[in-house]
Amino acid sequence: MTPWDDACHKPDPVDRAIIRATQGGMPLSVRPYHTLAESLGLSPSEVMSRLQRMQDNGAIRRIAAVPQHYALGIHANGMSVWDVDDARVDELGEQVGMLDCVSHAYRRPRHPPQWPYNLFAMVHGRSRGEVENHVAEIARLLGNACHRYDILYSSRLLKKTGLRLGG
Amino acid sequence: MDAVDRTLINELQDGIPVAERPFQGIANELGMTEQAVVERLQGLVDAGVLSRFGPLYNAERLGGAVTLAAMAVPEARFNDVVELVNGYPEVAHNYAREHVLNMWFVLSTEREERIEEVLDDIRRRTDLAVYNMPRQREFYIGLRLAV
C-alpha cells in the first residue's frame, strides 16, 4: 500500500483540457510538450508543471509507448482465472504477480454460481502452448489452495482507447 | 520492424521525462537525432504497432472509477451488442473471449456512481445480465512486455 492509495487529484479545468488533449495520445515532436501547449493556448512551463504534478501524485502512471500486443506477434492473450481460498488469495496473488509471464494480477469478486473465480492473472504468449505452460506454472504455485481454474482467450479486440473524459 | 524499433518499444514503455526535449536521452543512446526518433515513433503509431504514445492516466486517482464487466451475449446478437456497448465513451477496452461469458469490457468513468449507471443502462437496453467485477486488490507486477 502506498501513501497515495486514498489520495485523489481533483483535475481543474486546465488539467481537464490537458487530459482531453492527450488521453488518445500526445503529439510526437522533438518538443512535444511545447507542441501540446501551443495547441491548447497555454505556456509550455504550465503544461509541463501540471503534467509533472499529475505524475508525482499518481494521476499519470507514466508518459510512454503503449504497445499493441497483436501487432507484435503476441497473439495468445489468456486471461487465467482462479478459484482460490479467500484466506490465501492475497498472499498467493502477490506471488503470481511476480511471475515473469504475468502482466496484470487482480483479486475480483466472485458471482456464484456463474462465476466462481476470485483471482485474475493475464498471461501473454506467442502461442496458446506458451500460455498453457505459463498457466501450469501458476497452478503449481497455487497448489491445493486453488479449487478450479480456466483460461479465457481473447478471440477479438472489439475496442481499445485510452481513458476518455466526457464533457 | 527492425532492431531500432524494438529498442524504442522496449525502452519507451518505461516512459519519457517531462522536459523540454524528452527524447534527447534515448536519441543519444541510439546515436540518432531526436527528429529521427520522433519519426520512428510516429511510424509505429501509424502502423498500429503502438496503440498510442502519451500519458497513461489513472482514472481512479483522478477521482474516477474503473471496473471490468462481463456478459454472456447470444451469438446471433453479438454484433448488435458490441455496437451498443462500444457506443458508450466510458468503455475503454472491449474483448471477445471464448467462454460462456463472451464479452469483457473495461469501464472508466469520471464519477464512481457512473459505473452502475452505465451497467444498468446496458442491462436495460440489452435485457442481458452484466457482471460487475471491480478489482478489489491489485498485485504488484514486475515486468513490461519485451519484444
Coordinates of C-alpha atoms in Angstrom, one line a residue:
Chain A
M1 CA 0.0 0.0 0.0
T2 CA 1.4 3.4 -0.9
P3 CA 0.5 6.7 0.8
W4 CA -1.3 7.6 -2.4
D5 CA -3.9 4.8 -2.2
D6 CA -6.6 7.0 -0.9
A7 CA -5.3 10.2 -2.4
C8 CA -7.0 11.8 -5.3
H9 CA -6.0 14.5 -7.8
K10 CA -9.1 16.6 -8.5
P11 CA -8.5 17.9 -12.0
D12 CA -9.3 21.6 -12.6
P13 CA -10.5 22.8 -16.0
V14 CA -6.9 23.3 -17.3
D15 CA -5.9 19.8 -16.2
R16 CA -9.0 18.5 -17.9
A17 CA -8.1 20.3 -21.1
I18 CA -4.7 18.7 -21.0
I19 CA -6.1 15.2 -20.2
R20 CA -8.7 15.5 -23.0
A21 CA -6.0 16.6 -25.5
T22 CA -3.6 13.7 -24.6
Q23 CA -5.7 10.7 -23.5
G24 CA -5.7 9.3 -27.0
G25 CA -2.0 10.1 -27.5
M26 CA 0.4 13.0 -27.5
P27 CA 1.7 15.0 -30.4
L28 CA 5.0 13.4 -31.5
S29 CA 7.6 16.1 -32.0
V30 CA 11.1 16.9 -30.7
R31 CA 9.5 19.2 -28.1
P32 CA 6.1 17.5 -27.6
Y33 CA 5.0 19.5 -24.5
H34 CA 5.6 22.7 -26.4
T35 CA 3.6 21.4 -29.3
L36 CA 0.8 20.4 -26.9
A37 CA 1.0 23.8 -25.1
E38 CA 0.6 25.7 -28.4
S39 CA -2.4 23.7 -29.4
L40 CA -4.0 24.5 -26.0
G41 CA -3.0 28.1 -25.9
L42 CA -1.0 27.5 -22.7
S43 CA 2.6 28.2 -21.9
P44 CA 5.0 25.2 -22.1
S45 CA 6.0 25.7 -18.5
E46 CA 2.4 25.5 -17.3
V47 CA 1.7 22.3 -19.3
M48 CA 4.9 20.7 -18.0
S49 CA 4.4 21.6 -14.4
R50 CA 0.9 20.3 -14.5
L51 CA 1.9 17.0 -16.2
Q52 CA 4.7 16.6 -13.6
R53 CA 2.4 17.2 -10.7
M54 CA -0.1 14.6 -12.1
Q55 CA 2.8 12.2 -12.5
D56 CA 4.0 12.9 -8.9
N57 CA 0.6 12.2 -7.4
G58 CA -0.1 9.2 -9.5
A59 CA -2.8 10.6 -11.7
I60 CA -0.4 9.8 -14.6
R61 CA 1.3 6.4 -14.3
R62 CA 3.9 7.3 -16.9
I63 CA 4.2 9.1 -20.3
A64 CA 5.1 6.2 -22.5
A65 CA 4.8 4.0 -25.6
V66 CA 1.7 1.7 -25.4
P67 CA 2.4 -1.5 -27.5
Q68 CA -0.4 -3.2 -29.3
H69 CA 0.2 -6.9 -28.5
Y70 CA -1.4 -8.3 -31.6
A71 CA 0.8 -6.2 -33.9
L72 CA 3.8 -7.6 -32.1
G73 CA 3.1 -11.2 -32.7
I74 CA 1.8 -11.7 -29.1
H75 CA -1.3 -13.5 -30.5
A76 CA -2.3 -15.5 -27.5
N77 CA -3.7 -13.4 -24.7
G78 CA -5.0 -15.7 -22.0
M79 CA -7.0 -14.3 -19.0
S80 CA -6.4 -17.0 -16.5
V81 CA -9.0 -17.1 -13.7
W82 CA -8.6 -19.0 -10.4
D83 CA -10.9 -20.0 -7.5
V84 CA -8.5 -19.6 -4.6
D85 CA -9.2 -19.9 -0.9
D86 CA -10.2 -16.4 0.4
A87 CA -7.8 -16.8 3.3
R88 CA -4.8 -17.3 1.0
V89 CA -5.7 -15.3 -2.2
D90 CA -3.8 -12.1 -1.2
E91 CA -0.6 -13.9 -0.2
L92 CA -0.7 -16.1 -3.3
G93 CA -1.8 -13.3 -5.6
E94 CA 1.4 -11.4 -4.7
Q95 CA 3.4 -14.4 -5.8
V96 CA 1.5 -14.9 -9.0
G97 CA 2.1 -11.2 -9.9
M98 CA 5.8 -11.7 -9.5
L99 CA 5.9 -14.4 -12.2
D100 CA 7.6 -13.2 -15.4
C101 CA 4.7 -14.4 -17.6
V102 CA 2.0 -12.4 -15.8
S103 CA 1.3 -8.8 -16.9
H104 CA -1.6 -8.0 -14.6
A105 CA -3.0 -9.7 -11.5
Y106 CA -6.0 -8.7 -9.5
R107 CA -8.4 -10.0 -6.9
R108 CA -12.0 -9.6 -8.1
P109 CA -15.5 -10.6 -6.7
R110 CA -17.0 -14.0 -7.4
H111 CA -20.5 -14.2 -8.9
P112 CA -21.6 -17.7 -8.0
P113 CA -22.8 -19.9 -9.5
Q114 CA -22.0 -18.4 -12.9
W115 CA -18.5 -17.2 -11.9
P116 CA -16.6 -18.9 -9.1
Y117 CA -13.2 -17.2 -9.7
N118 CA -11.6 -14.6 -7.5
L119 CA -8.1 -14.3 -8.9
F120 CA -7.3 -13.0 -12.4
A121 CA -3.8 -13.2 -14.0
M122 CA -3.3 -12.0 -17.5
V123 CA -0.8 -14.2 -19.4
H124 CA 0.6 -13.3 -22.8
G125 CA 2.4 -15.5 -25.2
R126 CA 3.2 -16.1 -28.9
S127 CA 1.1 -19.2 -28.9
R128 CA -1.6 -21.0 -26.8
G129 CA 1.0 -23.6 -26.0
E130 CA 3.2 -21.0 -24.4
V131 CA 0.3 -19.5 -22.5
E132 CA -0.7 -23.0 -21.2
N133 CA 2.9 -23.7 -20.0
H134 CA 2.7 -20.5 -18.0
V135 CA -0.7 -21.4 -16.6
A136 CA 0.7 -24.8 -15.5
E137 CA 3.4 -22.9 -13.6
I138 CA 0.7 -20.8 -11.8
A139 CA -1.3 -23.9 -11.0
R140 CA 1.8 -25.4 -9.3
L141 CA 2.3 -22.3 -7.3
L142 CA -1.3 -22.1 -6.1
G143 CA -1.3 -25.9 -5.2
N144 CA -4.2 -27.1 -3.2
A145 CA -5.4 -23.5 -2.3
C146 CA -6.9 -23.5 -5.8
H147 CA -10.1 -25.4 -6.5
R148 CA -10.5 -24.9 -10.2
Y149 CA -9.4 -22.6 -12.9
D150 CA -10.0 -21.6 -16.5
I151 CA -8.2 -19.7 -19.3
L152 CA -10.3 -17.3 -21.4
Y153 CA -8.6 -16.5 -24.7
S154 CA -9.5 -13.3 -26.4
S155 CA -10.8 -14.0 -29.9
R156 CA -11.2 -10.4 -31.0
L157 CA -10.3 -6.9 -29.8
L158 CA -13.6 -5.1 -30.1
K159 CA -12.4 -1.7 -28.8
K160 CA -9.3 -0.1 -27.3
T161 CA -9.0 3.6 -26.4
G162 CA -7.2 5.4 -23.6
L163 CA -9.1 6.9 -20.7
R164 CA -11.9 9.1 -22.1
L165 CA -13.1 12.1 -20.3
G166 CA -16.5 13.1 -21.3
G167 CA -17.9 16.6 -21.5
Chain B
M1 CA 10.2 -3.7 -37.6
D2 CA 14.0 -3.6 -37.0
A3 CA 16.3 -3.5 -34.1
V4 CA 15.9 0.2 -33.6
D5 CA 12.1 -0.1 -33.5
R6 CA 12.4 -2.9 -30.9
T7 CA 14.8 -0.9 -28.7
L8 CA 12.4 2.1 -28.9
I9 CA 9.4 0.0 -27.9
N10 CA 11.3 -1.8 -25.1
E11 CA 12.8 1.3 -23.6
L12 CA 9.9 3.8 -24.1
Q13 CA 7.4 1.6 -22.3
D14 CA 9.0 2.8 -19.1
G15 CA 8.3 6.4 -20.1
I16 CA 9.9 9.7 -21.1
P17 CA 10.5 12.6 -18.7
V18 CA 8.6 15.8 -18.5
A19 CA 11.3 18.0 -20.0
E20 CA 11.7 20.4 -22.9
R21 CA 13.4 17.7 -25.1
P22 CA 12.3 14.4 -23.6
F23 CA 13.7 12.3 -26.4
Q24 CA 17.2 13.6 -26.0
G25 CA 18.3 10.7 -23.8
I26 CA 17.0 7.9 -26.0
A27 CA 18.3 9.6 -29.1
N28 CA 21.8 9.9 -27.7
E29 CA 21.7 6.3 -26.5
L30 CA 20.8 5.1 -30.0
G31 CA 23.1 7.6 -31.9
M32 CA 20.1 9.1 -33.7
T33 CA 18.7 12.6 -33.9
E34 CA 15.6 13.4 -31.9
Q35 CA 13.8 14.1 -35.1
A36 CA 14.5 10.6 -36.3
V37 CA 13.3 9.1 -33.0
V38 CA 10.1 11.0 -33.3
E39 CA 9.5 10.0 -36.9
R40 CA 10.1 6.3 -36.0
L41 CA 7.6 6.6 -33.2
Q42 CA 5.0 8.2 -35.4
G43 CA 5.6 5.4 -37.9
L44 CA 5.0 2.8 -35.2
V45 CA 1.8 4.5 -34.1
D46 CA 0.6 4.8 -37.7
A47 CA 1.4 1.1 -38.3
G48 CA -0.6 0.2 -35.2
V49 CA 2.4 -1.4 -33.5
L50 CA 1.9 1.2 -30.8
S51 CA -1.7 1.8 -29.9
R52 CA -0.6 5.3 -28.8
F53 CA 2.2 7.3 -27.2
G54 CA 1.4 9.6 -24.3
P55 CA 0.3 9.8 -20.7
L56 CA -1.2 6.7 -19.1
Y57 CA -3.9 8.2 -16.8
N58 CA -5.0 6.5 -13.6
A59 CA -8.8 7.2 -13.7
E60 CA -9.2 6.3 -10.0
R61 CA -6.5 8.8 -9.0
L62 CA -8.4 11.5 -11.0
G63 CA -11.5 10.9 -8.8
G64 CA -13.0 8.5 -11.3
A65 CA -13.6 4.8 -11.2
V66 CA -12.7 1.7 -13.3
T67 CA -14.3 -1.7 -13.5
L68 CA -14.3 -4.9 -15.5
A69 CA -17.6 -6.2 -16.7
A70 CA -18.6 -9.4 -18.4
M71 CA -21.7 -10.5 -20.4
A72 CA -23.0 -13.7 -22.0
V73 CA -24.2 -12.5 -25.4
P74 CA -26.1 -14.8 -27.7
E75 CA -24.1 -15.3 -30.9
A76 CA -26.9 -14.0 -33.1
R77 CA -27.0 -10.7 -31.2
F78 CA -23.2 -10.4 -30.8
N79 CA -22.5 -7.6 -33.3
D80 CA -25.5 -5.5 -32.2
V81 CA -24.5 -5.7 -28.6
V82 CA -20.8 -4.8 -29.5
E83 CA -22.1 -1.8 -31.2
L84 CA -24.3 -0.8 -28.3
V85 CA -21.6 -1.3 -25.6
N86 CA -18.8 0.3 -27.6
G87 CA -21.1 3.3 -28.1
Y88 CA -20.5 4.4 -24.5
P89 CA -17.5 6.7 -24.4
E90 CA -16.8 5.2 -20.9
V91 CA -16.0 1.8 -22.5
A92 CA -12.2 1.9 -22.8
H93 CA -11.5 -1.7 -23.9
N94 CA -13.7 -4.5 -25.1
Y95 CA -12.6 -8.0 -25.8
A96 CA -14.5 -11.0 -27.2
R97 CA -13.4 -14.1 -25.3
E98 CA -14.0 -17.8 -25.8
H99 CA -16.3 -18.6 -22.8
V100 CA -20.0 -18.5 -21.9
L101 CA -19.2 -15.0 -20.7
N102 CA -18.0 -14.0 -24.2
M103 CA -17.8 -10.2 -23.9
W104 CA -15.5 -8.5 -21.4
F105 CA -15.1 -4.7 -21.3
V106 CA -13.4 -2.1 -19.1
L107 CA -15.4 0.9 -18.0
S108 CA -13.6 4.0 -17.0
T109 CA -15.7 6.8 -15.6
E110 CA -15.1 10.2 -14.0
R111 CA -17.6 9.6 -11.2
E112 CA -18.0 6.5 -9.1
E113 CA -21.8 6.5 -9.5
R114 CA -21.5 6.5 -13.2
I115 CA -20.2 2.9 -13.3
E116 CA -23.6 1.5 -12.0
E117 CA -25.5 3.9 -14.2
V118 CA -23.8 2.7 -17.4
L119 CA -24.1 -1.0 -16.3
D120 CA -27.8 -0.6 -15.6
D121 CA -28.3 1.2 -18.8
I122 CA -26.6 -1.7 -20.7
R123 CA -28.7 -4.3 -18.8
R124 CA -31.9 -2.4 -19.6
R125 CA -31.1 -1.8 -23.3
T126 CA -29.9 -5.4 -23.9
D127 CA -32.1 -7.3 -21.4
L128 CA -28.9 -9.3 -20.6
A129 CA -27.1 -9.8 -17.3
V130 CA -23.9 -7.7 -16.8
Y131 CA -21.5 -9.0 -14.2
N132 CA -19.6 -6.3 -12.4
M133 CA -16.1 -7.4 -11.4
P134 CA -14.2 -4.3 -9.9
R135 CA -10.7 -5.0 -8.8
Q136 CA -10.6 -5.4 -5.0
R137 CA -6.8 -5.7 -5.0
E138 CA -4.1 -5.1 -7.5
F139 CA -1.0 -7.3 -7.1
Y140 CA 2.4 -5.9 -7.8
I141 CA 3.8 -6.6 -11.3
G142 CA 7.5 -6.6 -12.1
L143 CA 8.0 -6.5 -15.9
R144 CA 7.0 -5.0 -19.2
L145 CA 6.4 -6.7 -22.5
A146 CA 9.8 -7.4 -24.1
V147 CA 9.8 -7.5 -28.0

